[in-house]
C-alpha cells in the first residue's frame, strides 16, 4: 500500500507517495517554497500544490514544525503564530477536497521512519533523533516507543533556545565553521540532552545529515553513539505516510 507523505519545513514543503513496504519514495519528491509569513492559509496552499502535483487521491500524512495534539497545533516557533489552535487536519483536508489527512510533529515523523527503516532499526533502550535545520526538532524513543512532542530544540543553551545557537540555520546565518558549530555549539547541546536523557544512541537528521563526514568526528566526549539518519531528508515524508496508514486515514 502506498500513502502520500508531506513534510512542512521552515524553508520548503516537500512530498511524494511512499511505498510503506520499503520505506522509500515511489517517485522523486516535489518541493515548493514555504510562504513567508507561513500562515495557515499560505502553507495549506503549498501542501495542496505538492499533493496535486502527483494527482494523488488517497490518504495523506503531513508533518508540522511544532507540537500537535490530535490534529490541533499547539506551538508554532518557526511558522506564523496564527497556526496556534488551528485544527490542521481539518484545514488541510478541506484544501484537498476532503482527502483524509493525518498531522503530526515533524521530528516525531522522522523518528518513526528512522526507527522502522533507518538508523534506529532494531535498537532498544533510549534513542534520541534530532533534526537540524531551520530549528532543531527532536524525537525520543524508549524501548521503541515514541514519547511525542518533546521539542528539545527549545531547551535553554547559553541563555537562548538551543535551536537559535545550534541549528544549521544558526551555522549559516552566522557563517560558522564546522569546527565552531559542531565542535562547540552542537557538542554542548548534545551533552546537555545526554545529561537529561542518557540515550544509547543519537540519530542526526535533517539536510545536514548528508554531510555527516564533515562534523560527526567533532562531537567527541559524548558517551552515546552518534550516527547520521539513513533516510536523510526523506525521513519526515516517510514517517508522515506511515502515521497516516496507522491512523486509518
PDB file of N, CA, C and O in Angstrom, residues 64-126:
ATOM      1  N   UNK A  64       4.291  18.715  10.839  1.00  0.00           N
ATOM      2  CA  UNK A  64       4.197  20.138  11.177  1.00  0.00           C
ATOM      3  C   UNK A  64       5.326  20.482  12.144  1.00  0.00           C
ATOM      4  O   UNK A  64       5.597  19.723  13.086  1.00  0.00           O
ATOM      5  N   UNK A  65       5.996  21.634  11.939  1.00  0.00           N
ATOM      6  CA  UNK A  65       7.115  22.000  12.811  1.00  0.00           C
ATOM      7  C   UNK A  65       6.674  22.628  14.132  1.00  0.00           C
ATOM      8  O   UNK A  65       6.888  23.816  14.392  1.00  0.00           O
ATOM      9  N   UNK A  66       6.042  21.828  14.969  1.00  0.00           N
ATOM     10  CA  UNK A  66       5.575  22.283  16.266  1.00  0.00           C
ATOM     11  C   UNK A  66       4.806  21.172  16.958  1.00  0.00           C
ATOM     12  O   UNK A  66       4.656  20.072  16.416  1.00  0.00           O
ATOM     13  N   UNK A  67       4.323  21.459  18.150  1.00  0.00           N
ATOM     14  CA  UNK A  67       3.551  20.477  18.907  1.00  0.00           C
ATOM     15  C   UNK A  67       2.173  20.302  18.273  1.00  0.00           C
ATOM     16  O   UNK A  67       1.487  21.278  17.966  1.00  0.00           O
ATOM     17  N   UNK A  68       1.792  19.041  18.067  1.00  0.00           N
ATOM     18  CA  UNK A  68       0.474  18.711  17.529  1.00  0.00           C
ATOM     19  C   UNK A  68      -0.168  17.683  18.444  1.00  0.00           C
ATOM     20  O   UNK A  68       0.415  16.623  18.696  1.00  0.00           O
ATOM     21  N   UNK A  69      -1.343  17.991  18.973  1.00  0.00           N
ATOM     22  CA  UNK A  69      -2.090  17.022  19.770  1.00  0.00           C
ATOM     23  C   UNK A  69      -3.420  16.761  19.072  1.00  0.00           C
ATOM     24  O   UNK A  69      -4.153  17.711  18.771  1.00  0.00           O
ATOM     25  N   UNK A  70      -3.730  15.464  18.847  1.00  0.00           N
ATOM     26  CA  UNK A  70      -4.833  15.159  17.955  1.00  0.00           C
ATOM     27  C   UNK A  70      -4.414  15.633  16.578  1.00  0.00           C
ATOM     28  O   UNK A  70      -3.434  15.163  16.019  1.00  0.00           O
ATOM     29  N   UNK A  71      -5.098  16.606  16.032  1.00  0.00           N
ATOM     30  CA  UNK A  71      -4.625  17.264  14.805  1.00  0.00           C
ATOM     31  C   UNK A  71      -4.569  18.775  14.998  1.00  0.00           C
ATOM     32  O   UNK A  71      -4.503  19.526  14.029  1.00  0.00           O
ATOM     33  N   UNK A  72      -4.583  19.205  16.274  1.00  0.00           N
ATOM     34  CA  UNK A  72      -4.580  20.631  16.588  1.00  0.00           C
ATOM     35  C   UNK A  72      -3.172  21.111  16.913  1.00  0.00           C
ATOM     36  O   UNK A  72      -2.445  20.485  17.690  1.00  0.00           O
ATOM     37  N   UNK A  73      -2.780  22.219  16.303  1.00  0.00           N
ATOM     38  CA  UNK A  73      -1.455  22.799  16.505  1.00  0.00           C
ATOM     39  C   UNK A  73      -1.418  23.556  17.834  1.00  0.00           C
ATOM     40  O   UNK A  73      -2.300  24.365  18.131  1.00  0.00           O
ATOM     41  N   UNK A  74      -0.387  23.296  18.640  1.00  0.00           N
ATOM     42  CA  UNK A  74      -0.251  23.930  19.949  1.00  0.00           C
ATOM     43  C   UNK A  74       0.893  24.942  20.012  1.00  0.00           C
ATOM     44  O   UNK A  74       0.853  25.867  20.829  1.00  0.00           O
ATOM     45  N   UNK A  75       1.930  24.773  19.196  1.00  0.00           N
ATOM     46  CA  UNK A  75       3.043  25.714  19.166  1.00  0.00           C
ATOM     47  C   UNK A  75       3.442  25.963  17.718  1.00  0.00           C
ATOM     48  O   UNK A  75       3.183  25.125  16.844  1.00  0.00           O
ATOM     49  N   UNK A  76       4.088  27.111  17.480  1.00  0.00           N
ATOM     50  CA  UNK A  76       4.472  27.471  16.111  1.00  0.00           C
ATOM     51  C   UNK A  76       5.713  28.347  16.159  1.00  0.00           C
ATOM     52  O   UNK A  76       5.657  29.545  15.891  1.00  0.00           O
ATOM     53  N   UNK A  77       6.858  27.749  16.498  1.00  0.00           N
ATOM     54  CA  UNK A  77       8.082  28.526  16.683  1.00  0.00           C
ATOM     55  C   UNK A  77       8.639  29.070  15.377  1.00  0.00           C
ATOM     56  O   UNK A  77       9.143  30.188  15.336  1.00  0.00           O
ATOM     57  N   UNK A  78       8.553  28.298  14.293  1.00  0.00           N
ATOM     58  CA  UNK A  78       9.189  28.698  13.036  1.00  0.00           C
ATOM     59  C   UNK A  78       8.210  28.935  11.896  1.00  0.00           C
ATOM     60  O   UNK A  78       8.605  28.995  10.733  1.00  0.00           O
ATOM     61  N   UNK A  79       6.929  29.035  12.249  1.00  0.00           N
ATOM     62  CA  UNK A  79       5.895  29.415  11.279  1.00  0.00           C
ATOM     63  C   UNK A  79       5.018  30.481  11.944  1.00  0.00           C
ATOM     64  O   UNK A  79       5.211  30.817  13.103  1.00  0.00           O
ATOM     65  N   UNK A  80       4.049  30.988  11.217  1.00  0.00           N
ATOM     66  CA  UNK A  80       3.209  32.069  11.726  1.00  0.00           C
ATOM     67  C   UNK A  80       2.422  31.637  12.967  1.00  0.00           C
ATOM     68  O   UNK A  80       1.910  30.516  13.044  1.00  0.00           O
ATOM     69  N   UNK A  81       2.346  32.537  13.948  1.00  0.00           N
ATOM     70  CA  UNK A  81       1.658  32.229  15.213  1.00  0.00           C
ATOM     71  C   UNK A  81       0.160  31.987  15.008  1.00  0.00           C
ATOM     72  O   UNK A  81      -0.506  31.453  15.894  1.00  0.00           O
ATOM     73  N   UNK A  82      -0.346  32.379  13.849  1.00  0.00           N
ATOM     74  CA  UNK A  82      -1.753  32.122  13.555  1.00  0.00           C
ATOM     75  C   UNK A  82      -2.109  30.650  13.505  1.00  0.00           C
ATOM     76  O   UNK A  82      -3.291  30.285  13.523  1.00  0.00           O
ATOM     77  N   UNK A  83      -1.083  29.784  13.454  1.00  0.00           N
ATOM     78  CA  UNK A  83      -1.332  28.337  13.464  1.00  0.00           C
ATOM     79  C   UNK A  83      -1.828  27.842  14.821  1.00  0.00           C
ATOM     80  O   UNK A  83      -2.498  26.809  14.907  1.00  0.00           O
ATOM     81  N   UNK A  84      -1.474  28.514  15.887  1.00  0.00           N
ATOM     82  CA  UNK A  84      -1.775  28.008  17.230  1.00  0.00           C
ATOM     83  C   UNK A  84      -3.288  27.906  17.427  1.00  0.00           C
ATOM     84  O   UNK A  84      -4.026  28.878  17.241  1.00  0.00           O
ATOM     85  N   UNK A  85      -3.734  26.702  17.786  1.00  0.00           N
ATOM     86  CA  UNK A  85      -5.153  26.439  17.980  1.00  0.00           C
ATOM     87  C   UNK A  85      -5.880  25.966  16.744  1.00  0.00           C
ATOM     88  O   UNK A  85      -7.064  25.605  16.817  1.00  0.00           O
ATOM     89  N   UNK A  86      -5.202  25.936  15.599  1.00  0.00           N
ATOM     90  CA  UNK A  86      -5.834  25.515  14.348  1.00  0.00           C
ATOM     91  C   UNK A  86      -5.905  23.988  14.278  1.00  0.00           C
ATOM     92  O   UNK A  86      -4.940  23.292  14.605  1.00  0.00           O
ATOM     93  N   UNK A  87      -7.056  23.466  13.864  1.00  0.00           N
ATOM     94  CA  UNK A  87      -7.184  22.040  13.562  1.00  0.00           C
ATOM     95  C   UNK A  87      -6.583  21.828  12.177  1.00  0.00           C
ATOM     96  O   UNK A  87      -7.253  21.998  11.152  1.00  0.00           O
ATOM     97  N   UNK A  88      -5.290  21.489  12.157  1.00  0.00           N
ATOM     98  CA  UNK A  88      -4.564  21.398  10.890  1.00  0.00           C
ATOM     99  C   UNK A  88      -5.093  20.273  10.013  1.00  0.00           C
ATOM    100  O   UNK A  88      -5.110  20.394   8.783  1.00  0.00           O
ATOM    101  N   UNK A  89      -5.507  19.178  10.635  1.00  0.00           N
ATOM    102  CA  UNK A  89      -6.043  18.071   9.853  1.00  0.00           C
ATOM    103  C   UNK A  89      -7.284  18.481   9.080  1.00  0.00           C
ATOM    104  O   UNK A  89      -7.423  18.181   7.885  1.00  0.00           O
ATOM    105  N   UNK A  90      -8.171  19.197   9.747  1.00  0.00           N
ATOM    106  CA  UNK A  90      -9.402  19.643   9.080  1.00  0.00           C
ATOM    107  C   UNK A  90      -9.088  20.672   7.999  1.00  0.00           C
ATOM    108  O   UNK A  90      -9.623  20.601   6.886  1.00  0.00           O
ATOM    109  N   UNK A  91      -8.221  21.644   8.318  1.00  0.00           N
ATOM    110  CA  UNK A  91      -7.856  22.676   7.343  1.00  0.00           C
ATOM    111  C   UNK A  91      -7.284  22.052   6.074  1.00  0.00           C
ATOM    112  O   UNK A  91      -7.704  22.387   4.954  1.00  0.00           O
ATOM    113  N   UNK A  92      -6.328  21.141   6.243  1.00  0.00           N
ATOM    114  CA  UNK A  92      -5.671  20.560   5.075  1.00  0.00           C
ATOM    115  C   UNK A  92      -6.606  19.632   4.313  1.00  0.00           C
ATOM    116  O   UNK A  92      -6.576  19.582   3.080  1.00  0.00           O
ATOM    117  N   UNK A  93      -7.442  18.896   5.016  1.00  0.00           N
ATOM    118  CA  UNK A  93      -8.416  18.039   4.342  1.00  0.00           C
ATOM    119  C   UNK A  93      -9.373  18.873   3.491  1.00  0.00           C
ATOM    120  O   UNK A  93      -9.700  18.508   2.351  1.00  0.00           O
ATOM    121  N   UNK A  94      -9.799  20.012   4.038  1.00  0.00           N
ATOM    122  CA  UNK A  94     -10.693  20.891   3.269  1.00  0.00           C
ATOM    123  C   UNK A  94     -10.007  21.390   2.002  1.00  0.00           C
ATOM    124  O   UNK A  94     -10.634  21.461   0.934  1.00  0.00           O
ATOM    125  N   UNK A  95      -8.711  21.732   2.105  1.00  0.00           N
ATOM    126  CA  UNK A  95      -7.982  22.242   0.935  1.00  0.00           C
ATOM    127  C   UNK A  95      -7.708  21.142  -0.083  1.00  0.00           C
ATOM    128  O   UNK A  95      -7.429  21.418  -1.246  1.00  0.00           O
ATOM    129  N   UNK A  96      -7.765  19.880   0.373  1.00  0.00           N
ATOM    130  CA  UNK A  96      -7.523  18.738  -0.510  1.00  0.00           C
ATOM    131  C   UNK A  96      -8.827  18.039  -0.891  1.00  0.00           C
ATOM    132  O   UNK A  96      -8.854  16.833  -1.152  1.00  0.00           O
ATOM    133  N   UNK A  97      -9.897  18.808  -0.898  1.00  0.00           N
ATOM    134  CA  UNK A  97     -11.206  18.310  -1.358  1.00  0.00           C
ATOM    135  C   UNK A  97     -11.667  17.086  -0.591  1.00  0.00           C
ATOM    136  O   UNK A  97     -12.240  16.144  -1.155  1.00  0.00           O
ATOM    137  N   UNK A  98     -11.384  17.081   0.731  1.00  0.00           N
ATOM    138  CA  UNK A  98     -11.911  16.021   1.587  1.00  0.00           C
ATOM    139  C   UNK A  98     -11.032  14.795   1.723  1.00  0.00           C
ATOM    140  O   UNK A  98     -11.433  13.818   2.378  1.00  0.00           O
ATOM    141  N   UNK A  99      -9.820  14.794   1.143  1.00  0.00           N
ATOM    142  CA  UNK A  99      -8.925  13.647   1.341  1.00  0.00           C
ATOM    143  C   UNK A  99      -8.629  13.497   2.840  1.00  0.00           C
ATOM    144  O   UNK A  99      -8.482  14.491   3.558  1.00  0.00           O
ATOM    145  N   UNK A 100      -8.524  12.262   3.345  1.00  0.00           N
ATOM    146  CA  UNK A 100      -8.203  12.069   4.764  1.00  0.00           C
ATOM    147  C   UNK A 100      -6.771  12.484   5.059  1.00  0.00           C
ATOM    148  O   UNK A 100      -5.839  12.079   4.357  1.00  0.00           O
ATOM    149  N   UNK A 101      -6.578  13.322   6.092  1.00  0.00           N
ATOM    150  CA  UNK A 101      -5.269  13.880   6.425  1.00  0.00           C
ATOM    151  C   UNK A 101      -4.943  13.602   7.883  1.00  0.00           C
ATOM    152  O   UNK A 101      -5.772  13.817   8.771  1.00  0.00           O
ATOM    153  N   UNK A 102      -3.735  13.111   8.144  1.00  0.00           N
ATOM    154  CA  UNK A 102      -3.202  12.927   9.488  1.00  0.00           C
ATOM    155  C   UNK A 102      -2.028  13.874   9.667  1.00  0.00           C
ATOM    156  O   UNK A 102      -1.180  13.978   8.786  1.00  0.00           O
ATOM    157  N   UNK A 103      -1.971  14.582  10.811  1.00  0.00           N
ATOM    158  CA  UNK A 103      -0.918  15.558  11.061  1.00  0.00           C
ATOM    159  C   UNK A 103      -0.162  15.178  12.321  1.00  0.00           C
ATOM    160  O   UNK A 103      -0.771  14.773  13.324  1.00  0.00           O
ATOM    161  N   UNK A 104       1.165  15.307  12.297  1.00  0.00           N
ATOM    162  CA  UNK A 104       1.978  15.043  13.482  1.00  0.00           C
ATOM    163  C   UNK A 104       3.219  15.918  13.459  1.00  0.00           C
ATOM    164  O   UNK A 104       3.561  16.513  12.430  1.00  0.00           O
ATOM    165  N   UNK A 105       3.890  15.995  14.605  1.00  0.00           N
ATOM    166  CA  UNK A 105       5.129  16.750  14.722  1.00  0.00           C
ATOM    167  C   UNK A 105       6.165  16.244  13.721  1.00  0.00           C
ATOM    168  O   UNK A 105       6.296  15.043  13.499  1.00  0.00           O
ATOM    169  N   UNK A 106       6.916  17.176  13.128  1.00  0.00           N
ATOM    170  CA  UNK A 106       7.831  16.797  12.051  1.00  0.00           C
ATOM    171  C   UNK A 106       8.960  15.879  12.514  1.00  0.00           C
ATOM    172  O   UNK A 106       9.291  14.895  11.845  1.00  0.00           O
ATOM    173  N   UNK A 107       9.562  16.180  13.657  1.00  0.00           N
ATOM    174  CA  UNK A 107      10.657  15.325  14.124  1.00  0.00           C
ATOM    175  C   UNK A 107      10.145  13.957  14.563  1.00  0.00           C
ATOM    176  O   UNK A 107      10.827  12.940  14.378  1.00  0.00           O
ATOM    177  N   UNK A 108       8.943  13.917  15.143  1.00  0.00           N
ATOM    178  CA  UNK A 108       8.361  12.623  15.509  1.00  0.00           C
ATOM    179  C   UNK A 108       8.187  11.754  14.263  1.00  0.00           C
ATOM    180  O   UNK A 108       8.448  10.543  14.289  1.00  0.00           O
ATOM    181  N   UNK A 109       7.746  12.380  13.163  1.00  0.00           N
ATOM    182  CA  UNK A 109       7.585  11.627  11.914  1.00  0.00           C
ATOM    183  C   UNK A 109       8.925  11.075  11.432  1.00  0.00           C
ATOM    184  O   UNK A 109       9.034   9.900  11.056  1.00  0.00           O
ATOM    185  N   UNK A 110       9.952  11.921  11.461  1.00  0.00           N
ATOM    186  CA  UNK A 110      11.279  11.459  11.035  1.00  0.00           C
ATOM    187  C   UNK A 110      11.770  10.327  11.926  1.00  0.00           C
ATOM    188  O   UNK A 110      12.360   9.348  11.458  1.00  0.00           O
ATOM    189  N   UNK A 111      11.515  10.449  13.224  1.00  0.00           N
ATOM    190  CA  UNK A 111      11.939   9.412  14.155  1.00  0.00           C
ATOM    191  C   UNK A 111      11.253   8.084  13.914  1.00  0.00           C
ATOM    192  O   UNK A 111      11.896   7.024  13.934  1.00  0.00           O
ATOM    193  N   UNK A 112       9.951   8.120  13.674  1.00  0.00           N
ATOM    194  CA  UNK A 112       9.198   6.897  13.395  1.00  0.00           C
ATOM    195  C   UNK A 112       9.785   6.180  12.173  1.00  0.00           C
ATOM    196  O   UNK A 112       9.948   4.951  12.161  1.00  0.00           O
ATOM    197  N   UNK A 113      10.119   6.956  11.145  1.00  0.00           N
ATOM    198  CA  UNK A 113      10.689   6.357   9.937  1.00  0.00           C
ATOM    199  C   UNK A 113      12.071   5.770  10.202  1.00  0.00           C
ATOM    200  O   UNK A 113      12.378   4.646   9.777  1.00  0.00           O
ATOM    201  N   UNK A 114      12.912   6.504  10.920  1.00  0.00           N
ATOM    202  CA  UNK A 114      14.267   6.020  11.190  1.00  0.00           C
ATOM    203  C   UNK A 114      14.266   4.787  12.097  1.00  0.00           C
ATOM    204  O   UNK A 114      15.108   3.902  11.960  1.00  0.00           O
ATOM    205  N   UNK A 115      13.338   4.727  13.034  1.00  0.00           N
ATOM    206  CA  UNK A 115      13.276   3.573  13.939  1.00  0.00           C
ATOM    207  C   UNK A 115      12.773   2.318  13.221  1.00  0.00           C
ATOM    208  O   UNK A 115      13.057   1.203  13.646  1.00  0.00           O
ATOM    209  N   UNK A 116      12.030   2.507  12.140  1.00  0.00           N
ATOM    210  CA  UNK A 116      11.478   1.365  11.403  1.00  0.00           C
ATOM    211  C   UNK A 116      12.365   0.954  10.231  1.00  0.00           C
ATOM    212  O   UNK A 116      12.629  -0.235  10.018  1.00  0.00           O
ATOM    213  N   UNK A 117      12.854   1.926   9.470  1.00  0.00           N
ATOM    214  CA  UNK A 117      13.573   1.629   8.230  1.00  0.00           C
ATOM    215  C   UNK A 117      15.025   2.100   8.226  1.00  0.00           C
ATOM    216  O   UNK A 117      15.767   1.770   7.305  1.00  0.00           O
ATOM    217  N   UNK A 118      15.433   2.884   9.227  1.00  0.00           N
ATOM    218  CA  UNK A 118      16.727   3.536   9.146  1.00  0.00           C
ATOM    219  C   UNK A 118      17.681   3.215  10.267  1.00  0.00           C
ATOM    220  O   UNK A 118      17.785   2.063  10.725  1.00  0.00           O
ATOM    221  N   UNK A 119      18.348   4.240  10.762  1.00  0.00           N
ATOM    222  CA  UNK A 119      19.453   4.075  11.704  1.00  0.00           C
ATOM    223  C   UNK A 119      19.025   3.538  13.065  1.00  0.00           C
ATOM    224  O   UNK A 119      19.850   3.017  13.813  1.00  0.00           O
ATOM    225  N   UNK A 120      17.749   3.647  13.412  1.00  0.00           N
ATOM    226  CA  UNK A 120      17.282   3.161  14.704  1.00  0.00           C
ATOM    227  C   UNK A 120      16.655   1.779  14.656  1.00  0.00           C
ATOM    228  O   UNK A 120      16.197   1.261  15.680  1.00  0.00           O
ATOM    229  N   UNK A 121      16.666   1.163  13.497  1.00  0.00           N
ATOM    230  CA  UNK A 121      16.012  -0.141  13.319  1.00  0.00           C
ATOM    231  C   UNK A 121      16.637  -1.181  14.246  1.00  0.00           C
ATOM    232  O   UNK A 121      17.855  -1.377  14.273  1.00  0.00           O
ATOM    233  N   UNK A 122      15.796  -1.828  15.051  1.00  0.00           N
ATOM    234  CA  UNK A 122      16.253  -2.880  15.949  1.00  0.00           C
ATOM    235  C   UNK A 122      16.907  -2.393  17.227  1.00  0.00           C
ATOM    236  O   UNK A 122      17.336  -3.196  18.050  1.00  0.00           O
ATOM    237  N   UNK A 123      16.979  -1.060  17.420  1.00  0.00           N
ATOM    238  CA  UNK A 123      17.631  -0.526  18.609  1.00  0.00           C
ATOM    239  C   UNK A 123      16.641  -0.426  19.763  1.00  0.00           C
ATOM    240  O   UNK A 123      15.497  -0.017  19.588  1.00  0.00           O
ATOM    241  N   UNK A 124      17.102  -0.794  20.948  1.00  0.00           N
ATOM    242  CA  UNK A 124      16.284  -0.684  22.150  1.00  0.00           C
ATOM    243  C   UNK A 124      16.889   0.396  23.052  1.00  0.00           C
ATOM    244  O   UNK A 124      17.746   1.161  22.627  1.00  0.00           O
ATOM    245  N   UNK A 125      16.440   0.436  24.309  1.00  0.00           N
ATOM    246  CA  UNK A 125      16.923   1.477  25.193  1.00  0.00           C
ATOM    247  C   UNK A 125      16.344   2.823  24.784  1.00  0.00           C
ATOM    248  O   UNK A 125      15.284   2.908  24.160  1.00  0.00           O
ATOM    249  N   UNK A 126      17.051   3.895  25.109  1.00  0.00           N
ATOM    250  CA  UNK A 126      16.601   5.244  24.772  1.00  0.00           C
ATOM    251  C   UNK A 126      17.352   5.742  23.540  1.00  0.00           C
ATOM    252  O   UNK A 126      18.580   5.706  23.487  1.00  0.00           O
TER     253      UNK A 126
END
